[in-house]
Amino acid sequence: MIDLLIDPLTQYGFMRLGLAAAVTVGVTSAVLSCLLVVRHQALLGDAISHAVLLGVAVGYLFAQTAGIFWGALVVAVASGTLITYIERHSPVKLDAVMGIIFTATFAAGLALISITKPRGIDLFHILFGNVLGVSGSDLALTVASGVTVLVVVLARFRAFHLWSFDPLMARAIGMRVGVLEYLLTGLLSATIVAALQAVGLILVIAMLVTPGATALLLTTRLRNMMVVAAAVGLVAAVGGLYVSFYVDIASGPAIVLVATAAFALALLFAPRRGVLARTVQRRRTARRVLTEDLLKALFNADDPSAVTSLAAVGTWLRGRSTNLRWLRRLVRQGLVDLDADGARLTTAGQREALRMVRTHRLLERFAHDADGVPLPQLHDVAERLEHEVDPAGVRDLDRLLGAPQTDPHGHPIPSGTGQLRRIAGRPLSDQPPGAAGRVAMVGDDRTDLLERMVDLGILPDQAVTVLNRADDTLTVRVGEHDVLQVSTDLADRVYVVPTDRDVPTAPGV
């Protein structure tokens, strides 16, 4: 195995030159790819690489083979600068500018080549590379370009870092963002021209995207991302070169295919961002959400140890594409006791359910007070967020809100120690005619009825007096003047306390 790696280097000088060129291009392109990926400018390399063909044709026209490198470099820098200038000084978006420039310059290059028909330009090698044909002078230019690019990136790393992630802050502190944009364009142009012989104009696009995208799957810090991307570029260059040598295929496609294979592996197996890891995490999250929702469904504020019938639990579970076997999972976790009568929460289950109730009601209070979310929408908003807030976040939320005692519906918020304060009161439908009271709490289990309560002004702390009763309606006065007809369904969900005494409370669980 080792002989397969060593023999080509000892026996063939072009392999040594090709390896040095491929590694230089692979590492340099990979480092720049990180900046392009995090700035969402991956197609900038595409645009400049297409423009290089015009520079190749012009350089050969004026100075034969010796002018190819310099012609390509000049046109690459010019086209990149033009793209940046137009994007900064016109309403045309960057992607549109790149599309216009790269198609125009590529077409001009093809037109010039078709007219002059130069014999010294091999379009196949220009487009797809031939790293095994690198000469000593080619290598010198490639290494000089690569080293220059890496030195500049390292020297200006802090500026590139801030500009890439927070351009507004970069401008606010007086950073010359325009200079950085032109500098990145120049570095990108030099890298593309250096890659001309190694991977070609078309496939250099992949080397300016794939290593950075691969590193983004494995790390989130830009410095670490550049190191990982450089390693990917190194492996792709070395592996692709040997594949090109032994399989006898073009060097550019071989290098890009190895880089793509590395990306595919990272996409599947990256520890946190890979497909498999995210699939496992989603399943874990779904199980946790179902567990927390079921504990809340089993929780009874009036009697936390109350039994819920299996029929009721089964109905709740069927609406969530699962079955009663999920209860046995909670039994094994010590959260639920299960017997012939039904399911009841254990002490640990009650504690967890109270935690979720506390989180939910604090989120409702925050959404209402801070964002002005209407009462009928609060439950759904809190339902979406409650599983994402950790205990530290709940404590911060409670402190931010000033330790509120009730949510906007009037429901008591459990304390941080697991105590649930109960507000005394009876449904409005139970009040006799002439009874005056204050709304302590409104139910939120029926959105349509809650919307009706909001329309009628029957809200917590509002005064309400029962004037008359019928079979299925009540006549009530809300506040001092409004006389309304309300259904018993609505009245069943409005809890009032007499106005002639304080609101009694009792300790919870």
Coordinates of C-alpha atoms in Angstrom, one line a residue:
M1 CA 0.0 0.0 0.0
I2 CA 2.8 2.4 0.9
D3 CA 4.6 1.6 -2.3
L4 CA 1.5 2.7 -4.3
L5 CA 2.0 6.1 -2.6
I6 CA 5.7 6.4 -2.7
D7 CA 6.7 4.9 -6.1
P8 CA 5.0 7.5 -8.3
L9 CA 6.8 10.3 -6.4
T10 CA 10.2 8.6 -6.6
Q11 CA 9.9 7.6 -10.2
Y12 CA 8.1 10.5 -11.9
G13 CA 9.1 14.1 -11.5
F14 CA 5.8 15.3 -12.9
M15 CA 4.0 13.6 -9.9
R16 CA 6.1 15.6 -7.5
L17 CA 5.3 18.8 -9.3
G18 CA 1.7 17.9 -9.6
L19 CA 1.4 17.0 -5.9
A20 CA 2.8 20.3 -4.8
A21 CA 0.5 22.2 -7.2
A22 CA -2.6 20.3 -6.2
V23 CA -1.9 20.7 -2.5
T24 CA -1.3 24.4 -2.9
V25 CA -4.5 24.9 -4.9
G26 CA -6.5 22.6 -2.6
V27 CA -5.6 24.3 0.6
T28 CA -5.8 27.9 -0.7
S29 CA -9.2 27.3 -2.4
A30 CA -10.5 25.6 0.8
V31 CA -9.6 28.5 3.0
L32 CA -11.3 31.0 0.7
S33 CA -14.3 28.8 0.3
C34 CA -15.1 29.3 4.0
L35 CA -15.4 33.0 3.5
L36 CA -17.6 32.5 0.4
V37 CA -19.8 30.0 2.1
V38 CA -20.5 32.0 5.3
R39 CA -21.1 35.1 3.2
H40 CA -23.4 33.3 0.8
Q41 CA -21.3 34.3 -2.2
A42 CA -20.3 30.8 -3.5
L43 CA -21.3 31.8 -7.1
L44 CA -18.7 34.7 -7.1
G45 CA -16.0 32.1 -7.8
D46 CA -18.2 30.7 -10.6
A47 CA -18.4 34.1 -12.2
I48 CA -14.7 34.9 -12.0
S49 CA -13.7 31.5 -13.2
H50 CA -15.8 31.9 -16.3
A51 CA -14.3 35.3 -17.0
V52 CA -10.8 33.9 -16.8
L53 CA -11.3 32.2 -20.3
L54 CA -11.3 35.7 -21.8
G55 CA -8.0 36.5 -20.1
V56 CA -6.5 33.2 -21.3
A57 CA -7.4 34.1 -24.9
V58 CA -6.2 37.7 -24.6
G59 CA -2.9 36.7 -22.9
Y60 CA -2.1 34.1 -25.5
L61 CA -2.9 36.6 -28.3
F62 CA -0.4 39.1 -27.1
A63 CA 2.4 37.0 -25.5
Q64 CA 1.7 33.4 -26.6
T65 CA 2.0 30.8 -23.8
A66 CA 3.9 33.1 -21.5
G67 CA 1.0 35.5 -21.4
I68 CA -1.7 33.1 -20.4
F69 CA -1.2 33.4 -16.6
W70 CA -0.9 37.2 -16.6
G71 CA -3.8 37.7 -19.0
A72 CA -6.0 35.4 -16.9
L73 CA -5.0 37.2 -13.7
V74 CA -5.7 40.7 -15.1
V75 CA -9.1 39.7 -16.5
A76 CA -10.0 37.8 -13.3
V77 CA -9.2 40.8 -11.1
A78 CA -10.9 43.2 -13.5
S79 CA -14.1 41.1 -13.8
G80 CA -14.3 40.6 -10.0
T81 CA -13.8 44.3 -9.4
L82 CA -16.4 45.1 -11.9
I83 CA -18.9 42.7 -10.2
T84 CA -18.2 44.3 -6.8
Y85 CA -18.5 47.8 -8.2
I86 CA -21.8 47.3 -10.0
E87 CA -23.3 45.5 -7.0
R88 CA -22.2 48.4 -4.6
H89 CA -23.3 51.2 -6.9
S90 CA -26.5 50.0 -8.6
P91 CA -29.8 48.5 -7.6
V92 CA -29.0 45.3 -9.4
K93 CA -28.5 42.4 -7.0
L94 CA -25.3 40.5 -6.7
D95 CA -26.5 37.2 -8.3
A96 CA -27.8 39.1 -11.3
V97 CA -24.6 41.0 -11.7
M98 CA -22.6 37.8 -11.5
G99 CA -24.8 36.2 -14.1
I100 CA -24.4 39.0 -16.5
I101 CA -20.6 39.4 -16.1
F102 CA -19.6 35.7 -16.2
T103 CA -21.8 34.9 -19.3
A104 CA -20.5 38.0 -21.2
T105 CA -16.8 37.4 -20.5
F106 CA -17.1 33.6 -21.1
A107 CA -18.9 34.3 -24.4
A108 CA -16.2 36.9 -25.3
G109 CA -13.5 34.4 -24.6
L110 CA -15.1 31.7 -26.7
A111 CA -15.7 34.2 -29.5
L112 CA -12.0 35.3 -29.4
I113 CA -10.7 31.8 -29.5
S114 CA -13.1 30.8 -32.3
I115 CA -11.9 33.8 -34.4
T116 CA -8.1 33.5 -33.7
K117 CA -8.0 29.7 -33.4
P118 CA -4.8 29.7 -31.3
R119 CA -2.9 26.4 -31.4
G120 CA -1.4 26.9 -28.0
I121 CA -4.6 26.8 -26.1
D122 CA -6.0 23.4 -25.0
L123 CA -9.6 24.1 -24.1
F124 CA -10.0 20.7 -22.4
H125 CA -7.1 21.3 -20.0
I126 CA -8.2 24.9 -19.4
L127 CA -11.7 23.9 -18.5
F128 CA -10.9 20.6 -16.7
G129 CA -7.3 20.8 -15.6
N130 CA -4.2 18.7 -16.0
V131 CA -2.2 18.8 -12.8
L132 CA 0.1 16.1 -14.0
G133 CA 1.3 18.4 -16.7
V134 CA 2.4 21.2 -14.4
S135 CA 5.9 22.6 -15.2
G136 CA 8.4 24.1 -12.8
S137 CA 7.4 27.7 -13.8
D138 CA 3.7 26.8 -13.4
L139 CA 4.4 25.5 -9.9
A140 CA 6.4 28.6 -8.9
L141 CA 3.5 30.9 -9.9
T142 CA 0.9 28.6 -8.2
V143 CA 2.9 28.4 -4.9
A144 CA 3.6 32.2 -4.9
S145 CA -0.1 33.0 -5.4
G146 CA -1.2 30.5 -2.8
V147 CA 1.2 31.6 -0.2
T148 CA 0.3 35.3 -0.8
V149 CA -3.4 34.5 -0.4
L150 CA -3.0 32.6 2.8
V151 CA -0.7 35.2 4.3
V152 CA -3.2 38.0 3.5
V153 CA -6.2 36.0 4.9
L154 CA -4.3 35.3 8.2
A155 CA -3.2 38.9 8.5
R156 CA -6.7 40.2 8.0
F157 CA -8.5 37.3 9.7
R158 CA -10.2 39.5 12.4
A159 CA -11.5 41.9 9.8
F160 CA -12.8 39.2 7.5
H161 CA -14.4 37.4 10.5
L162 CA -16.4 40.5 11.6
W163 CA -17.3 41.5 8.1
S164 CA -18.5 38.1 7.2
F165 CA -20.8 37.7 10.1
D166 CA -21.8 41.2 11.0
P167 CA -21.2 43.7 8.2
L168 CA -23.4 46.4 9.9
M169 CA -21.2 46.3 12.9
A170 CA -18.1 46.4 10.7
R171 CA -19.4 49.6 9.1
A172 CA -20.4 51.0 12.4
I173 CA -16.9 50.8 13.9
G174 CA -15.4 52.5 10.9
M175 CA -14.1 49.4 9.1
R176 CA -13.4 49.9 5.4
V177 CA -15.8 47.3 4.2
G178 CA -15.4 48.3 0.5
V179 CA -11.7 47.6 0.7
L180 CA -12.4 44.2 2.2
E181 CA -14.8 43.4 -0.6
Y182 CA -12.2 44.3 -3.3
L183 CA -9.5 42.5 -1.4
L184 CA -11.5 39.3 -1.3
T185 CA -12.2 39.6 -5.0
G186 CA -8.5 40.0 -5.7
L187 CA -7.6 37.0 -3.5
L188 CA -10.3 34.9 -5.2
S189 CA -9.0 35.9 -8.6
A190 CA -5.5 34.9 -7.8
T191 CA -6.6 31.6 -6.4
I192 CA -8.7 30.8 -9.5
V193 CA -5.8 31.6 -11.9
A194 CA -3.5 29.5 -9.8
A195 CA -5.9 26.6 -10.1
L196 CA -6.0 27.0 -13.8
Q197 CA -3.6 24.1 -14.4
A198 CA -4.6 22.0 -11.5
V199 CA -8.3 21.6 -11.7
G200 CA -9.4 23.9 -14.6
L201 CA -11.8 26.8 -14.7
I202 CA -15.0 24.9 -14.4
L203 CA -14.1 22.5 -11.6
V204 CA -12.3 25.2 -9.5
I205 CA -15.9 26.3 -8.7
A206 CA -16.3 23.1 -6.7
M207 CA -13.1 23.6 -4.8
L208 CA -14.2 27.1 -3.9
V209 CA -17.4 25.7 -2.4
T210 CA -17.2 22.0 -1.3
P211 CA -14.4 22.2 1.3
G212 CA -16.1 25.2 3.1
A213 CA -19.5 23.5 2.9
T214 CA -18.0 20.3 4.3
A215 CA -16.3 22.2 7.2
L216 CA -19.6 24.0 8.0
L217 CA -21.2 20.7 8.7
L218 CA -18.4 19.8 11.2
T219 CA -17.8 23.1 13.1
T220 CA -19.3 26.5 13.6
R221 CA -16.2 28.7 14.4
L222 CA -14.6 30.4 11.4
R223 CA -11.0 29.7 12.5
N224 CA -11.7 26.0 13.0
M225 CA -13.8 25.9 9.8
M226 CA -10.8 27.1 7.8
V227 CA -8.5 24.4 9.4
V228 CA -11.1 21.7 8.6
A229 CA -11.6 23.0 5.1
A230 CA -7.9 23.1 4.5
A231 CA -7.6 19.5 5.6
V232 CA -10.5 18.5 3.2
G233 CA -8.7 20.4 0.4
L234 CA -5.4 18.6 1.2
V235 CA -7.1 15.2 1.2
A236 CA -9.0 15.9 -2.0
A237 CA -5.8 17.1 -3.7
V238 CA -3.7 14.2 -2.7
G239 CA -6.4 11.6 -3.2
G240 CA -7.6 13.0 -6.5
L241 CA -4.0 13.2 -7.8
Y242 CA -3.4 9.5 -7.1
V243 CA -6.8 8.5 -8.6
S244 CA -5.9 10.5 -11.7
F245 CA -2.6 8.8 -12.0
Y246 CA -3.7 5.2 -11.5
V247 CA -7.2 5.3 -13.1
D248 CA -6.0 7.6 -16.0
I249 CA -8.7 10.2 -15.7
A250 CA -8.4 14.0 -15.8
S251 CA -6.9 15.4 -12.6
G252 CA -9.6 18.1 -12.1
P253 CA -12.6 15.8 -12.0
A254 CA -10.7 13.3 -9.8
I255 CA -9.8 16.0 -7.2
V256 CA -13.4 17.3 -7.2
L257 CA -14.9 13.9 -6.9
V258 CA -12.8 13.1 -3.8
A259 CA -13.8 16.5 -2.3
T260 CA -17.4 15.7 -3.0
A261 CA -17.1 12.3 -1.4
A262 CA -15.8 14.0 1.8
F263 CA -18.8 16.3 1.7
A264 CA -21.2 13.4 1.3
L265 CA -19.6 11.6 4.3
A266 CA -19.9 14.8 6.4
L267 CA -23.4 15.4 5.3
L268 CA -24.4 11.9 6.5
F269 CA -22.2 11.4 9.6
A270 CA -21.4 14.9 11.0
P271 CA -21.8 14.6 14.8
R272 CA -24.4 17.4 15.2
R273 CA -25.3 18.6 11.7
G274 CA -25.2 15.4 9.7
V275 CA -28.4 13.8 8.4
L276 CA -28.2 10.8 10.7
A277 CA -27.5 13.0 13.8
R278 CA -30.3 15.4 13.0
T279 CA -32.7 12.5 12.4
V280 CA -31.8 11.0 15.7
Q281 CA -32.2 14.4 17.4
R282 CA -35.6 15.0 15.8
R283 CA -36.8 11.6 17.0
R284 CA -35.5 12.3 20.5
T285 CA -37.2 15.7 20.5
A286 CA -40.5 14.3 19.2
R287 CA -40.4 11.7 22.1
R288 CA -39.7 14.4 24.6
V289 CA -42.4 16.7 23.3
L290 CA -44.9 13.8 23.4
T291 CA -43.9 12.9 26.9
E292 CA -44.2 16.5 28.2
D293 CA -47.6 17.0 26.4
L294 CA -49.0 13.8 27.9
L295 CA -47.9 14.7 31.4
K296 CA -49.6 18.0 31.0
A297 CA -52.7 16.3 29.7
L298 CA -52.8 14.0 32.8
F299 CA -52.2 16.9 35.2
N300 CA -55.2 18.0 37.2
A301 CA -54.7 21.3 39.1
D302 CA -57.5 20.5 41.5
D303 CA -56.2 17.0 42.3
P304 CA -52.7 16.3 40.9
S305 CA -53.0 12.6 41.8
A306 CA -56.4 12.2 40.1
V307 CA -56.9 9.1 37.9
T308 CA -57.4 9.7 34.1
S309 CA -59.3 6.9 32.4
L310 CA -57.5 4.8 29.8
A311 CA -60.3 5.7 27.3
A312 CA -59.6 9.4 27.8
V313 CA -55.8 8.9 27.4
G314 CA -56.4 6.7 24.3
T315 CA -58.4 9.4 22.7
W316 CA -55.7 12.0 23.4
L317 CA -53.0 9.7 22.0
R318 CA -54.9 8.8 18.9
G319 CA -54.8 12.4 17.9
R320 CA -51.0 12.3 18.0
S321 CA -50.4 9.1 15.9
T322 CA -49.3 6.9 18.8
N323 CA -51.0 4.5 21.2
L324 CA -51.2 3.4 24.8
R325 CA -47.9 1.7 24.7
W326 CA -46.4 5.1 25.2
L327 CA -47.9 5.1 28.7
R328 CA -45.8 2.1 29.6
R329 CA -42.7 4.1 28.6
L330 CA -43.7 6.7 31.2
V331 CA -44.3 4.0 33.7
R332 CA -40.8 2.7 33.2
Q333 CA -39.5 6.2 33.7
G334 CA -41.3 6.5 37.0
L335 CA -43.6 9.4 35.8
V336 CA -46.9 7.6 35.7
D337 CA -48.7 4.8 37.6
L338 CA -50.9 2.6 35.6
D339 CA -53.7 0.3 36.8
A340 CA -57.1 -1.0 35.8
D341 CA -58.7 2.3 36.8
G342 CA -56.5 4.4 34.6
A343 CA -53.3 6.5 34.7
R344 CA -52.2 8.9 37.4
L345 CA -49.1 11.0 37.8
T346 CA -46.4 10.0 40.3
T347 CA -44.7 12.6 42.4
A348 CA -42.0 12.9 39.8
G349 CA -44.6 13.1 37.1
Q350 CA -46.5 15.9 38.9
R351 CA -43.2 17.8 39.4
E352 CA -42.5 17.5 35.6
A353 CA -46.0 18.4 34.7
L354 CA -45.9 21.5 36.9
R355 CA -42.7 22.5 35.3
M356 CA -44.3 22.4 31.9
V357 CA -47.4 24.3 33.1
R358 CA -45.2 27.0 34.6
T359 CA -43.2 27.3 31.4
H360 CA -46.4 27.4 29.3
R361 CA -48.1 30.1 31.4
L362 CA -45.0 32.3 31.7
L363 CA -44.6 32.2 27.9
E364 CA -48.3 33.2 27.5
R365 CA -47.7 36.1 29.9
F366 CA -44.6 37.2 28.0
A367 CA -46.2 36.9 24.6
H368 CA -49.2 39.0 25.8
D369 CA -47.3 41.6 27.7
A370 CA -44.2 42.0 25.5
D371 CA -45.5 41.2 22.0
G372 CA -49.2 42.0 22.4
V373 CA -50.4 38.6 21.2
P374 CA -54.2 38.5 21.5
L375 CA -55.7 36.1 24.2
P376 CA -57.2 33.6 21.7
Q377 CA -53.7 33.0 20.1
L378 CA -51.7 32.8 23.3
H379 CA -52.1 29.1 23.9
D380 CA -50.9 28.1 20.4
V381 CA -47.9 30.4 20.6
A382 CA -46.8 29.1 24.0
E383 CA -47.5 25.5 22.8
R384 CA -44.9 26.0 20.0
L385 CA -42.3 27.5 22.3
E386 CA -42.6 25.6 25.6
H387 CA -40.5 22.6 24.6
E388 CA -37.6 24.8 23.5
V389 CA -37.1 26.7 26.8
D390 CA -34.6 25.2 29.3
P391 CA -34.9 25.7 33.1
A392 CA -32.4 28.6 33.0
G393 CA -34.5 30.3 30.4
V394 CA -37.6 29.8 32.5
R395 CA -35.9 31.4 35.5
D396 CA -34.8 34.4 33.3
L397 CA -38.3 34.8 31.9
D398 CA -39.8 34.8 35.4
R399 CA -37.3 37.4 36.6
L400 CA -37.9 39.5 33.5
L401 CA -41.7 39.5 34.0
G402 CA -41.4 40.3 37.7
A403 CA -42.5 36.9 39.0
P404 CA -46.2 37.1 37.8
Q405 CA -48.8 35.2 39.7
T406 CA -51.2 34.5 36.8
D407 CA -51.2 34.2 33.1
P408 CA -53.3 36.6 30.9
H409 CA -56.3 34.2 31.2
G410 CA -56.1 34.4 35.0
H411 CA -54.7 30.9 35.4
P412 CA -52.3 30.7 38.4
I413 CA -48.6 30.2 37.5
P414 CA -46.9 27.5 39.5
S415 CA -43.9 28.8 41.6
G416 CA -40.4 27.8 40.9
T417 CA -40.6 25.4 43.9
G418 CA -43.6 23.5 42.4
Q419 CA -46.3 25.2 44.5
L420 CA -49.6 25.9 42.6
R421 CA -51.6 28.8 43.9
R422 CA -55.4 28.3 43.4
I423 CA -57.8 31.1 42.9
A424 CA -61.2 30.5 44.5
G425 CA -64.2 31.0 42.3
R426 CA -67.1 29.4 40.7
P427 CA -68.3 29.3 37.1
L428 CA -70.5 32.3 36.1
S429 CA -73.2 29.8 35.1
D430 CA -73.5 28.8 38.8
Q431 CA -74.1 32.4 40.0
P432 CA -77.7 33.3 41.1
P433 CA -79.4 36.4 39.7
G434 CA -78.2 39.5 41.4
A435 CA -74.8 38.0 42.3
A436 CA -72.0 40.5 41.6
G437 CA -68.4 39.3 41.2
R438 CA -65.1 39.9 39.5
V439 CA -63.8 37.7 36.8
A440 CA -60.8 35.7 38.2
M441 CA -60.1 33.4 35.3
V442 CA -61.4 32.5 31.8
G443 CA -61.0 29.1 30.2
D444 CA -58.8 28.7 27.1
D445 CA -59.9 25.3 25.9
R446 CA -62.3 26.7 23.2
T447 CA -60.8 29.3 21.0
D448 CA -64.2 30.3 19.6
L449 CA -65.6 31.0 23.1
L450 CA -62.5 32.8 24.1
E451 CA -62.7 35.1 21.1
R452 CA -66.4 35.8 22.1
M453 CA -65.2 36.7 25.6
V454 CA -62.7 39.1 24.2
D455 CA -65.4 40.7 22.0
L456 CA -67.7 41.0 25.0
G457 CA -65.0 42.4 27.3
I458 CA -65.4 39.4 29.8
L459 CA -61.8 39.3 30.8
P460 CA -59.9 38.8 34.1
D461 CA -60.4 41.6 36.7
Q462 CA -63.6 42.8 35.0
A463 CA -66.7 43.3 37.1
V464 CA -69.7 41.2 36.1
T465 CA -73.2 40.9 37.6
V466 CA -75.8 38.2 36.7
L467 CA -79.1 39.9 36.0
N468 CA -81.3 37.0 34.8
R469 CA -81.1 33.3 34.0
A470 CA -82.8 31.2 31.3
D471 CA -82.3 27.6 30.3
D472 CA -79.3 28.1 28.0
T473 CA -78.5 31.8 28.4
L474 CA -77.6 34.3 31.1
T475 CA -78.2 38.0 31.0
V476 CA -75.2 39.8 32.6
R477 CA -73.9 43.3 33.1
V478 CA -70.2 43.6 32.3
G479 CA -68.6 46.6 34.0
E480 CA -71.0 49.4 34.9
H481 CA -73.2 49.6 31.8
D482 CA -73.0 46.8 29.2
V483 CA -75.9 44.3 29.4
L484 CA -75.2 41.1 27.4
Q485 CA -76.7 37.7 26.6
V486 CA -74.1 34.9 27.0
S487 CA -74.5 31.2 26.5
T488 CA -74.1 28.7 29.3
D489 CA -71.2 27.2 27.4
L490 CA -69.4 30.5 27.7
A491 CA -70.5 31.1 31.3
D492 CA -69.2 27.7 32.3
R493 CA -65.7 28.9 31.3
V494 CA -65.8 32.2 33.2
Y495 CA -64.8 31.9 36.8
V496 CA -65.8 34.7 39.2
V497 CA -65.3 35.5 42.8
P498 CA -67.7 37.7 44.9
T499 CA -66.7 41.3 45.1
D500 CA -67.5 41.6 48.7
R501 CA -64.5 39.5 49.9
D502 CA -60.9 38.9 49.1
V503 CA -59.8 36.1 46.8
P504 CA -59.0 33.1 49.0
T505 CA -56.1 30.9 48.1
A506 CA -55.0 27.5 49.0
P507 CA -51.5 25.8 48.7
G508 CA -51.1 23.6 45.7
V509 CA -48.9 20.5 45.3

